[in-house]
Coordinates of C-alpha atoms in Angstrom, one line a residue:
M1 CA -1.2 7.6 28.9
K2 CA 1.8 9.2 28.0
V3 CA 2.0 12.2 25.3
E4 CA 3.3 10.3 22.5
N5 CA 0.9 7.3 23.0
M6 CA -2.0 10.0 22.5
K7 CA -3.6 8.8 19.3
L8 CA -6.8 10.4 19.3
P9 CA -7.2 14.5 18.6
F10 CA -8.6 16.1 21.2
S11 CA -11.5 18.2 19.6
R12 CA -15.4 18.5 19.5
Y13 CA -18.1 18.9 16.9
G14 CA -18.0 21.9 14.9
S15 CA -14.3 22.7 16.2
Y16 CA -11.2 24.1 13.8
L17 CA -9.2 23.5 17.0
V18 CA -7.3 20.7 18.5
I19 CA -5.1 19.6 20.7
S20 CA -2.6 16.8 19.7
P21 CA 1.2 15.8 19.4
L22 CA 2.7 16.5 15.8
Y23 CA 3.4 12.9 14.8
G24 CA 4.9 12.4 11.2
R25 CA 6.0 16.1 11.4
N26 CA 9.4 17.7 12.4
R27 CA 8.2 18.4 15.9
D28 CA 8.5 16.4 19.3
P29 CA 5.7 14.1 19.6
K30 CA 6.4 14.0 23.5
S31 CA 4.6 17.3 23.4
L32 CA 1.2 18.2 23.1
Y33 CA 0.2 21.5 21.0
I34 CA -2.8 23.3 20.3
R35 CA -3.6 23.5 16.5
H36 CA -5.5 24.9 13.8
I37 CA -6.7 22.6 10.9
R38 CA -8.1 25.6 8.5
G39 CA -6.6 25.1 5.0
G40 CA -5.9 21.3 4.8
D41 CA -3.2 19.0 5.7
E42 CA -0.1 20.8 3.9
K43 CA 0.5 22.4 7.1
D44 CA 0.3 21.3 10.7
G45 CA -1.3 24.1 12.1
A46 CA 0.6 24.5 15.1
I47 CA 0.0 27.0 17.5
F48 CA 1.0 26.8 20.7
K49 CA 3.1 24.2 22.1
I50 CA 2.1 23.6 25.9
E51 CA 4.2 23.2 28.8
L52 CA 3.7 22.8 32.3
V53 CA 5.2 25.0 34.5
R54 CA 5.8 25.9 38.1
G55 CA 7.6 29.3 38.2
N56 CA 10.0 29.4 35.2
Q57 CA 11.0 25.2 35.6
E58 CA 9.5 22.9 33.0
I59 CA 7.6 19.8 34.3
D60 CA 7.0 16.8 32.3
Y61 CA 3.3 15.1 32.1
E62 CA 1.1 12.4 31.2
V63 CA -2.1 12.7 29.6
E64 CA -5.4 11.5 30.6
W65 CA -7.9 11.7 28.2
A66 CA -11.5 11.8 27.7
P67 CA -14.4 13.2 24.9
H68 CA -15.1 16.1 27.0
V69 CA -11.9 16.9 28.9
L70 CA -8.5 16.6 28.4
K71 CA -6.0 16.1 31.8
L72 CA -2.1 16.9 31.7
I73 CA -0.9 15.5 35.2
A74 CA 2.7 16.3 36.3
T75 CA 4.8 13.6 36.7
D76 CA 7.2 15.2 39.0
G77 CA 5.6 13.6 41.9
S78 CA 2.9 16.2 42.2
L79 CA 0.3 14.9 40.4
D80 CA -0.9 18.8 39.8
I81 CA -3.4 18.8 37.0
V82 CA -3.9 21.0 34.2
E83 CA -7.7 20.8 32.4
C84 CA -8.5 21.5 28.8
C85 CA -12.1 21.7 27.6
F86 CA -14.2 23.3 24.7
S87 CA -16.1 26.1 26.0
S88 CA -17.6 26.3 22.3
D89 CA -16.2 25.4 19.2
R90 CA -14.2 28.4 18.9
T91 CA -12.4 28.4 22.5
I92 CA -10.7 26.1 24.3
R93 CA -10.4 26.8 27.9
I94 CA -7.4 25.9 30.4
K95 CA -7.5 25.7 33.9
G96 CA -5.0 24.5 36.7
A97 CA -4.2 24.2 40.3
D98 CA -0.5 24.6 42.0
V99 CA 1.1 24.7 38.6
G100 CA 1.2 26.9 35.7
V101 CA 1.1 26.9 32.0
K102 CA 3.4 28.2 29.5
L103 CA 2.2 28.4 25.6
T104 CA 5.1 29.2 22.9
A105 CA 3.7 30.6 20.1
I106 CA 4.5 29.0 16.5
T107 CA 5.2 32.1 14.7
G108 CA 6.0 33.0 10.9
S109 CA 6.3 36.4 9.1
Y110 CA 4.9 39.3 10.6
D111 CA 3.1 37.5 13.4
Y112 CA 2.5 39.6 16.4
A113 CA 1.0 40.0 19.9
L114 CA -1.1 43.1 21.0
A115 CA -2.4 44.2 24.4
F116 CA -6.2 45.0 25.0
P117 CA -7.6 47.5 27.8
D118 CA -9.6 44.5 29.1
Q119 CA -6.3 42.8 29.9
T120 CA -6.8 40.3 27.0
W121 CA -4.2 39.7 24.2
E122 CA -4.7 39.3 20.4
I123 CA -1.8 37.3 18.5
N124 CA -2.5 37.8 15.0
S125 CA -1.2 34.9 12.9
F126 CA -0.3 35.3 9.3
L127 CA 1.2 32.1 9.4
Q128 CA -2.1 30.5 10.4
E129 CA -4.6 33.5 8.6
R130 CA -6.3 33.7 11.9
R131 CA -6.3 35.8 15.2
F132 CA -6.2 34.4 18.7
R133 CA -7.7 36.1 21.6
I134 CA -5.7 35.0 25.1
I135 CA -8.5 35.7 27.8
P136 CA -7.3 35.5 31.5
L137 CA -10.2 34.3 33.4
E138 CA -8.6 33.8 37.1
G139 CA -4.6 33.7 38.0
D140 CA -1.6 35.9 36.8
L141 CA -1.2 36.2 32.8
N142 CA 2.2 37.4 31.3
V143 CA 2.6 37.5 27.5
D144 CA 6.3 38.0 26.7
A145 CA 6.1 39.3 23.0
P146 CA 8.7 41.8 22.3
F147 CA 8.3 43.5 18.9
E148 CA 11.4 43.8 16.6
V149 CA 11.0 45.9 13.0
D150 CA 7.9 44.4 11.8
K151 CA 6.8 40.9 14.1
S152 CA 7.4 39.8 17.8
K153 CA 10.2 38.5 17.8
H154 CA 8.6 35.4 19.8
I155 CA 5.7 34.9 21.9
T156 CA 5.1 33.3 25.1
V157 CA 2.2 33.1 27.3
H158 CA 2.3 32.4 30.9
C159 CA -0.5 31.7 33.2
D160 CA 0.2 31.2 36.8
P161 CA -2.0 30.1 39.7
N162 CA -3.6 33.1 41.9
P163 CA -1.4 33.4 45.0
I164 CA -4.6 33.1 47.1
S165 CA -6.8 30.4 45.1
K166 CA -3.6 28.7 43.8
T167 CA -5.4 28.2 40.6
F168 CA -5.6 29.8 37.1
D169 CA -8.2 29.9 34.3
M170 CA -7.7 30.9 30.9
A171 CA -8.9 30.6 27.4
I172 CA -7.9 30.8 23.8
S173 CA -10.8 31.9 21.0
E174 CA -10.1 31.9 17.4
Y175 CA -11.5 34.3 14.7
Q176 CA -10.6 35.8 11.5
L177 CA -11.4 39.8 12.0
M178 CA -13.4 40.7 14.7
F179 CA -13.5 39.1 18.2
Q180 CA -16.7 38.2 19.9
H181 CA -16.9 37.3 23.5
D182 CA -17.7 33.4 24.2
H183 CA -20.5 33.7 26.8
A184 CA -20.2 30.3 27.9
L185 CA -16.9 31.3 29.6
E186 CA -19.2 33.2 32.2
M187 CA -20.1 29.7 33.5
P188 CA -17.9 27.4 35.4
F189 CA -15.1 25.3 33.9
R190 CA -17.1 22.2 35.1
D191 CA -20.2 23.4 33.4
N192 CA -18.1 23.8 30.0
A193 CA -17.0 20.2 30.6
E194 CA -20.7 18.7 31.1
Q195 CA -22.2 20.9 28.1
A196 CA -19.2 18.8 25.9
A197 CA -19.7 15.9 27.7
N198 CA -23.6 16.0 27.0
D199 CA -22.9 16.8 23.3
Y200 CA -21.0 14.0 22.7
Q201 CA -23.5 11.7 24.9
Q202 CA -26.5 12.8 22.8
W203 CA -24.2 12.2 19.4
Q204 CA -23.2 8.7 21.0
E205 CA -27.0 7.5 21.5
N206 CA -27.5 8.5 17.8
T207 CA -24.7 6.4 16.4
L208 CA -25.7 3.0 14.8
Q209 CA -25.5 0.1 17.9
V210 CA -23.4 -2.4 17.6
P211 CA -22.8 -6.1 19.5
S212 CA -22.0 -6.0 23.1
S213 CA -18.5 -7.4 22.5
F214 CA -17.4 -4.4 20.2
Q215 CA -18.6 -1.5 22.8
K216 CA -14.6 -0.6 23.0
G217 CA -14.7 0.2 19.3
H218 CA -18.2 1.8 19.4
D219 CA -17.0 4.0 22.2
L220 CA -13.8 4.9 19.8
A221 CA -15.7 5.5 16.6
S222 CA -18.5 7.6 18.3
Y223 CA -15.7 10.1 19.5
I224 CA -13.6 10.2 16.3
T225 CA -16.7 10.3 14.0
W226 CA -18.4 13.3 16.6
S227 CA -15.2 15.2 17.2
C228 CA -14.2 15.5 13.3
V229 CA -17.1 17.3 12.1
V230 CA -16.3 20.9 11.5
K231 CA -18.9 23.6 11.0
P232 CA -19.8 25.3 7.2
D233 CA -17.0 27.9 6.2
G234 CA -15.1 28.9 3.2
L235 CA -16.2 26.0 0.7
L236 CA -17.5 23.8 3.2
T237 CA -20.8 24.9 2.2
R238 CA -22.1 22.3 5.3
P239 CA -21.1 20.7 7.9
A240 CA -18.5 18.4 7.1
M241 CA -16.9 15.3 8.7
Y242 CA -13.5 15.5 8.1
M243 CA -11.3 12.1 7.4
S244 CA -9.4 13.1 10.8
K245 CA -8.1 15.8 13.2
N246 CA -4.6 14.6 13.1
W247 CA -3.3 15.4 9.5
M248 CA -5.7 13.9 7.3
T249 CA -7.6 17.2 7.7
N250 CA -9.4 17.5 4.3
I251 CA -12.8 15.6 3.0
W252 CA -12.2 13.4 -0.2
S253 CA -14.8 12.9 -2.8
W254 CA -15.6 8.9 -1.8
D255 CA -14.7 9.1 2.1
H256 CA -17.7 11.3 2.5
C257 CA -19.8 8.5 1.2
F258 CA -19.3 6.2 3.9
N259 CA -19.7 8.7 6.4
A260 CA -23.0 9.8 5.0
M261 CA -24.0 5.7 5.1
A262 CA -23.0 5.7 8.7
L263 CA -25.3 8.6 9.6
S264 CA -28.3 7.8 7.6
E265 CA -30.5 6.1 10.1
H266 CA -30.3 8.5 12.8
Q267 CA -29.0 12.0 11.6
P268 CA -30.5 11.8 8.0
E269 CA -29.8 15.6 7.7
L270 CA -26.3 15.4 8.5
A271 CA -26.0 12.1 6.1
W272 CA -27.2 14.4 3.2
D273 CA -25.4 17.2 3.7
Q274 CA -22.0 14.7 3.8
F275 CA -23.5 13.0 0.3
C276 CA -24.3 16.6 -1.4
I277 CA -21.0 19.1 -0.2
F278 CA -18.9 17.5 -3.2
F279 CA -21.9 18.4 -5.6
D280 CA -21.9 22.0 -3.8
Q281 CA -18.4 22.7 -5.7
Q282 CA -18.9 20.8 -8.8
D283 CA -17.6 21.8 -12.0
D284 CA -19.2 22.9 -15.2
S285 CA -17.8 19.8 -16.7
G286 CA -19.4 17.4 -14.1
A287 CA -16.2 16.6 -12.2
L288 CA -15.9 16.5 -8.7
P289 CA -12.7 17.7 -7.0
D290 CA -10.6 15.3 -5.3
F291 CA -10.8 16.9 -1.7
L292 CA -11.8 19.8 -0.2
N293 CA -11.4 21.8 2.8
D294 CA -12.6 25.0 4.1
Q295 CA -9.9 27.4 1.9
W296 CA -9.4 25.3 -1.3
A297 CA -10.6 22.0 -3.3
L298 CA -7.7 20.0 -5.2
W299 CA -8.9 19.2 -9.0
N300 CA -5.6 17.4 -10.0
C301 CA -7.4 14.0 -9.6
C302 CA -10.9 12.9 -8.6
K303 CA -12.3 9.5 -6.6
P304 CA -14.5 7.0 -8.4
P305 CA -17.9 7.2 -8.5
I306 CA -19.5 5.4 -5.8
H307 CA -22.2 8.1 -5.7
G308 CA -25.1 6.0 -7.0
W309 CA -24.0 3.0 -5.0
T310 CA -24.4 5.5 -1.9
L311 CA -27.8 7.1 -3.0
K312 CA -29.0 3.8 -3.5
H313 CA -28.4 2.9 0.3
L314 CA -29.6 6.4 1.4
M315 CA -32.7 6.3 -0.8
K316 CA -33.5 3.5 1.5
N317 CA -34.3 5.9 4.5
T318 CA -37.4 6.9 2.4
A319 CA -38.7 9.0 4.8
F320 CA -36.0 11.9 4.4
V321 CA -34.9 11.2 0.7
T322 CA -37.7 12.5 -0.6
L323 CA -38.7 13.2 -4.1
E324 CA -37.7 16.8 -3.3
K325 CA -34.2 15.7 -2.3
L326 CA -34.0 13.4 -5.6
A327 CA -35.0 16.2 -7.8
E328 CA -31.9 17.9 -6.0
V329 CA -29.5 15.4 -6.5
Y330 CA -30.5 14.1 -10.0
E331 CA -29.0 16.6 -12.5
P332 CA -25.9 16.8 -10.4
L333 CA -25.1 13.3 -10.3
V334 CA -26.2 12.8 -14.1
K335 CA -23.4 15.5 -14.6
W336 CA -20.7 13.5 -12.7
T337 CA -21.8 10.1 -14.7
K338 CA -21.6 11.8 -18.4
W339 CA -18.1 13.2 -16.8
W340 CA -16.7 9.6 -16.8
L341 CA -18.5 8.5 -20.0
R342 CA -17.2 11.8 -21.9
Y343 CA -14.0 12.8 -20.8
R344 CA -12.4 9.5 -19.4
D345 CA -12.2 7.1 -22.7
D346 CA -9.8 8.5 -24.8
D347 CA -9.7 5.6 -26.9
L348 CA -13.7 5.8 -27.4
D349 CA -14.2 2.1 -26.6
G350 CA -17.3 2.9 -24.4
I351 CA -15.2 1.8 -21.4
P352 CA -14.1 4.5 -19.0
Q353 CA -10.3 4.8 -17.4
Y354 CA -8.9 6.0 -14.7
N355 CA -5.9 8.4 -15.6
H356 CA -4.1 7.8 -12.4
G357 CA -4.1 5.6 -9.1
N358 CA -5.8 8.3 -7.0
D359 CA -8.8 8.4 -9.2
S360 CA -9.6 5.1 -8.4
G361 CA -9.2 6.0 -4.4
W362 CA -6.4 2.8 -4.9
D363 CA -3.8 5.3 -5.1
N364 CA -1.0 2.5 -5.6
S365 CA -2.6 -0.6 -6.7
T366 CA -0.9 -2.8 -8.9
I367 CA -3.0 -2.2 -11.5
F368 CA -1.1 0.7 -12.2
H369 CA 2.2 -0.7 -11.9
K370 CA 2.6 -0.1 -15.7
G371 CA 1.6 3.3 -15.8
T372 CA -2.0 5.1 -16.9
P373 CA -4.7 5.5 -18.0
V374 CA -5.9 1.8 -16.8
E375 CA -9.7 0.3 -17.7
S376 CA -10.4 -1.4 -14.6
P377 CA -13.8 -3.4 -14.2
D378 CA -14.5 -1.6 -10.5
L379 CA -14.9 1.9 -12.2
S380 CA -17.5 0.2 -15.0
S381 CA -19.3 -1.2 -12.3
F382 CA -19.5 1.8 -10.1
L383 CA -21.1 3.4 -13.4
V384 CA -23.4 0.4 -14.1
L385 CA -24.8 0.9 -10.7
Q386 CA -25.1 4.7 -10.9
I387 CA -26.7 4.7 -14.2
E388 CA -29.3 2.3 -12.9
V389 CA -29.9 4.5 -9.9
L390 CA -30.4 7.7 -12.4
A391 CA -33.1 5.3 -13.9
E392 CA -34.5 5.0 -11.3
I393 CA -34.8 8.5 -9.8
A394 CA -35.7 9.5 -13.2
G395 CA -38.7 7.1 -13.3
K396 CA -39.7 8.5 -9.7
L397 CA -39.4 12.1 -10.9
G398 CA -41.3 11.4 -13.9
K399 CA -38.8 11.6 -16.8
L400 CA -39.7 8.4 -18.3
D401 CA -38.2 8.8 -21.5
E402 CA -34.8 9.4 -19.6
A403 CA -35.3 6.8 -17.0
N404 CA -35.6 4.2 -20.4
E405 CA -32.4 5.4 -21.5
W406 CA -30.3 5.3 -18.7
M407 CA -31.6 1.8 -17.9
L408 CA -30.4 0.8 -21.0
K409 CA -27.2 2.4 -20.8
S410 CA -27.0 0.6 -17.8
Q411 CA -27.5 -2.7 -19.4
E412 CA -25.4 -1.5 -22.6
L413 CA -22.1 -1.0 -20.1
L414 CA -22.8 -3.7 -18.4
S415 CA -22.5 -5.9 -21.5
K416 CA -19.4 -4.1 -22.6
M417 CA -17.7 -4.8 -19.3
I418 CA -18.1 -8.4 -19.1
D419 CA -16.9 -8.6 -22.8
H420 CA -13.9 -6.3 -22.0
F421 CA -12.6 -7.5 -18.9
W422 CA -13.7 -11.3 -18.3
D423 CA -11.0 -13.8 -19.4
G424 CA -12.9 -16.9 -18.6
K425 CA -11.7 -17.1 -15.0
Q426 CA -11.4 -13.4 -13.8
F427 CA -11.8 -10.0 -14.5
T428 CA -8.8 -8.2 -15.2
A429 CA -7.4 -4.7 -15.4
K430 CA -6.2 -3.0 -18.9
R431 CA -3.9 -0.5 -20.6
S432 CA -6.6 2.0 -22.1
G433 CA -5.8 2.1 -25.7
S434 CA -3.7 -1.2 -26.3
H435 CA -5.9 -3.0 -23.9
E436 CA -2.9 -4.9 -22.5
V437 CA -3.9 -7.0 -20.1
I438 CA -2.0 -5.7 -16.5
E439 CA -1.1 -8.7 -14.4
S440 CA -2.3 -8.1 -10.7
D441 CA -3.1 -9.5 -7.6
S442 CA -5.3 -6.5 -6.4
L443 CA -8.6 -6.9 -4.5
V444 CA -9.8 -4.0 -6.8
L445 CA -10.5 -6.7 -9.6
S446 CA -13.0 -8.4 -7.6
I447 CA -15.3 -5.2 -6.7
P448 CA -17.3 -6.1 -9.7
L449 CA -18.9 -8.3 -6.8
I450 CA -21.3 -5.2 -5.9
L451 CA -23.2 -6.0 -9.0
G452 CA -24.3 -8.9 -7.6
K453 CA -26.9 -11.1 -9.7
R454 CA -26.8 -8.7 -12.4
L455 CA -23.6 -10.9 -13.0
P456 CA -24.1 -14.0 -14.8
A457 CA -24.1 -16.9 -12.5
E458 CA -20.8 -18.4 -13.5
I459 CA -19.0 -15.4 -13.1
L460 CA -20.7 -14.6 -10.0
T461 CA -19.6 -17.8 -8.6
R462 CA -15.8 -17.8 -9.5
L463 CA -15.8 -14.3 -7.6
V464 CA -17.4 -15.5 -4.5
D465 CA -14.9 -18.6 -4.7
D466 CA -12.2 -16.0 -5.2
I467 CA -12.9 -14.3 -2.2
K468 CA -13.6 -17.8 -0.4
H469 CA -10.0 -19.3 -1.3
K470 CA -7.5 -17.4 -3.4
G471 CA -5.9 -15.9 -0.4
F472 CA -7.0 -12.5 0.4
L473 CA -8.9 -13.1 3.2
T474 CA -7.1 -13.4 6.5
E475 CA -7.6 -13.4 10.2
H476 CA -8.5 -10.2 10.3
G477 CA -10.6 -8.8 7.0
L478 CA -9.6 -8.6 3.1
A479 CA -6.0 -7.7 1.9
T480 CA -5.9 -5.5 -0.9
E481 CA -3.3 -7.4 -2.3
L482 CA -2.8 -11.0 -2.1
P483 CA -0.1 -11.7 0.7
E484 CA 1.3 -14.0 -1.9
S485 CA 2.3 -11.6 -4.3
Q486 CA 5.6 -10.1 -5.0
F487 CA 4.1 -6.7 -4.7
Y488 CA 2.8 -7.5 -1.3
K489 CA 3.8 -5.1 1.9
H490 CA 2.7 -4.7 5.2
D491 CA 2.1 -1.1 5.2
G492 CA 2.0 -0.7 1.5
Y493 CA -1.1 1.5 1.5
W494 CA -3.3 -0.2 -1.2
R495 CA -0.4 -3.4 -1.9
G496 CA -1.5 -5.2 0.9
P497 CA -3.1 -3.1 4.0
I498 CA -6.7 -4.0 5.0
W499 CA -9.0 -1.2 4.2
A500 CA -12.1 -0.1 5.7
P501 CA -14.3 1.0 2.1
T502 CA -13.0 -1.9 0.3
T503 CA -14.2 -4.3 2.9
L504 CA -17.7 -2.8 2.7
L505 CA -17.7 -2.8 -0.9
V506 CA -17.1 -6.6 -0.6
V507 CA -19.3 -7.1 1.9
D508 CA -22.4 -5.5 0.4
G509 CA -21.5 -7.1 -2.7
L510 CA -21.8 -10.6 -1.2
I511 CA -24.9 -10.0 0.3
A512 CA -26.3 -9.1 -2.9
S513 CA -24.7 -12.4 -4.6
G514 CA -26.9 -14.1 -1.7
E515 CA -23.8 -14.8 -0.1
K516 CA -24.6 -13.6 3.5
E517 CA -23.2 -16.0 5.9
L518 CA -19.8 -15.0 4.2
A519 CA -20.3 -11.5 4.4
L520 CA -21.0 -11.7 7.9
E521 CA -17.9 -13.4 8.8
I522 CA -15.7 -10.5 6.9
A523 CA -17.8 -8.1 9.1
K524 CA -17.0 -9.7 12.4
R525 CA -13.4 -10.1 11.5
F526 CA -13.1 -6.2 10.5
C527 CA -15.1 -5.3 13.5
K528 CA -12.6 -7.2 16.1
M529 CA -9.8 -6.0 14.7
A530 CA -10.7 -2.4 14.5
A531 CA -12.1 -2.7 18.2
T532 CA -8.6 -4.4 19.2
S533 CA -6.5 -1.9 17.2
G534 CA -8.3 1.1 16.6
M535 CA -9.9 3.1 13.9
A536 CA -6.9 3.3 12.1
E537 CA -6.3 4.6 8.6
N538 CA -5.7 1.0 7.3
F539 CA -4.3 -2.1 8.9
N540 CA -1.5 -4.7 8.7
A541 CA -3.8 -7.9 6.7
L542 CA -1.5 -10.3 8.7
T543 CA -1.1 -9.1 12.2
G544 CA -4.1 -6.4 12.1
E545 CA -2.2 -3.8 13.5
G546 CA -3.3 -0.2 12.6
L547 CA -1.5 1.9 10.3
R548 CA -1.0 5.7 9.4
D549 CA -3.2 8.1 11.0
P550 CA -4.8 6.2 13.8
A551 CA -8.0 8.1 14.2
F552 CA -10.0 7.9 10.8
T553 CA -13.8 8.7 10.3
W554 CA -14.6 6.1 7.3
T555 CA -13.0 3.5 9.3
S556 CA -15.1 4.2 12.2
S557 CA -18.2 4.8 10.3
V558 CA -17.6 1.3 8.1
F559 CA -17.0 -0.3 11.6
L560 CA -19.9 1.2 13.2
I561 CA -22.2 0.0 9.8
L562 CA -20.5 -3.3 9.6
G563 CA -21.4 -4.2 13.4
H564 CA -25.1 -2.9 13.0
L565 CA -25.4 -5.6 10.1
L566 CA -24.3 -8.3 12.5
L567 CA -26.7 -7.1 15.4
E568 CA -29.7 -7.2 13.0
K569 CA -28.0 -10.4 11.1

């Protein structure tokens, strides 16, 4: 594997440190960087560029990757190897033989390096708002960091092999203020790598199983989900599974639901953490932020209210989702639901609206091509289910009057939704206020399938027929825009490519509609594509090629859920 083909970030459970190229950034994708993913995806987080050196001569290398160890193999004919592993979630260890390593710091204003009496060095990165300790374990460590006015002019770290043993061993540990020794560094490198391998193996054993024909995809999905979890810190009150450690280094307020669902069977506590983490930051108005990372939350938009639908799935694991857990989440879910009904219905017609495509999760869907706000049937469908779930929870908690009120509200919204959006042949989207119908060939108009047999039989039949025959279903799965549409683009984000979440929503809706055979066929096509093309952010609907970020957790989670469904059929 060449460096530029390394699409999976090398990291581990709990860590904010990553080794990867910088695809899509203004840096050379042929190089590897040690990165730091605190603070989200507005910065690439590059700390050090990694180079192999023999003396002062730089050596090209290729990458050999495994979940527990990353090998950099010299391509000058020597086949000398430098290996990297995580001794802990805050420390990267680097070891080599017959070849050295050079780390060039990516610096900003005021960044400097400071030597300590124990032969370690601290690099204080104002750019990353963290400190990094360089720890020599074996070999010759040299740091070049000439101080000029108020910062180090540059910072380079050379670690060369010991002249006798011909090997070097060093570590890089991150911290905010006070350095704490990583006792795992007292063990041999191999023991550190083996511990990481054992941790990953335990995770993989707790991952939903899939048919053996998709084993390659299972290995990939297991690694991506394991390695993308970061430990609680700052605004992240619980362990959080990021969408990726490439560049989508946040969690979004519907993505987390799919990850929770994939974890619920074997890791219910972690699943519950994923589900609840956005409610920990809920605004007094009831709104949830669009996304979160350890340092900040974005409130400019939101994501659709699929949380009732998700909670219904989590409640199947009744051994963990106890009455106590339901009591914990009931009021936050009430506030989230009321927020949509109170603050996203400007024309007061009882039908909630999206103020921007990003609010829907279908950012640039063609239902928004004439502008916003837009009333869309998927939003009402999500709220019908969410209100119904609130009725069920209220009943379990002994709030019988509230349960009755919620059930009546769910039925009322369902009736309004059908009257408002169904034109006799299909569901439509409309401009809020004028109720102008928006012409669109987007799959989002089929999402009411999640209501299943709550819909009248003639409507349900038509929705199922559209999935079967209208043209959304390709060899690889469900396109998000009809390929025949004038707006269709192979890499058009929500105007064509196949996405994991929408696939799962439709599959779930088909099962709820009594169309399990069709649901399983769609699941099979998606899993085959993902196992072949990788767990990408989305996929070319006609070729199955992976698009955008190549290592995405909600794709991995949906692959595992659908693959497990195929195993249980």
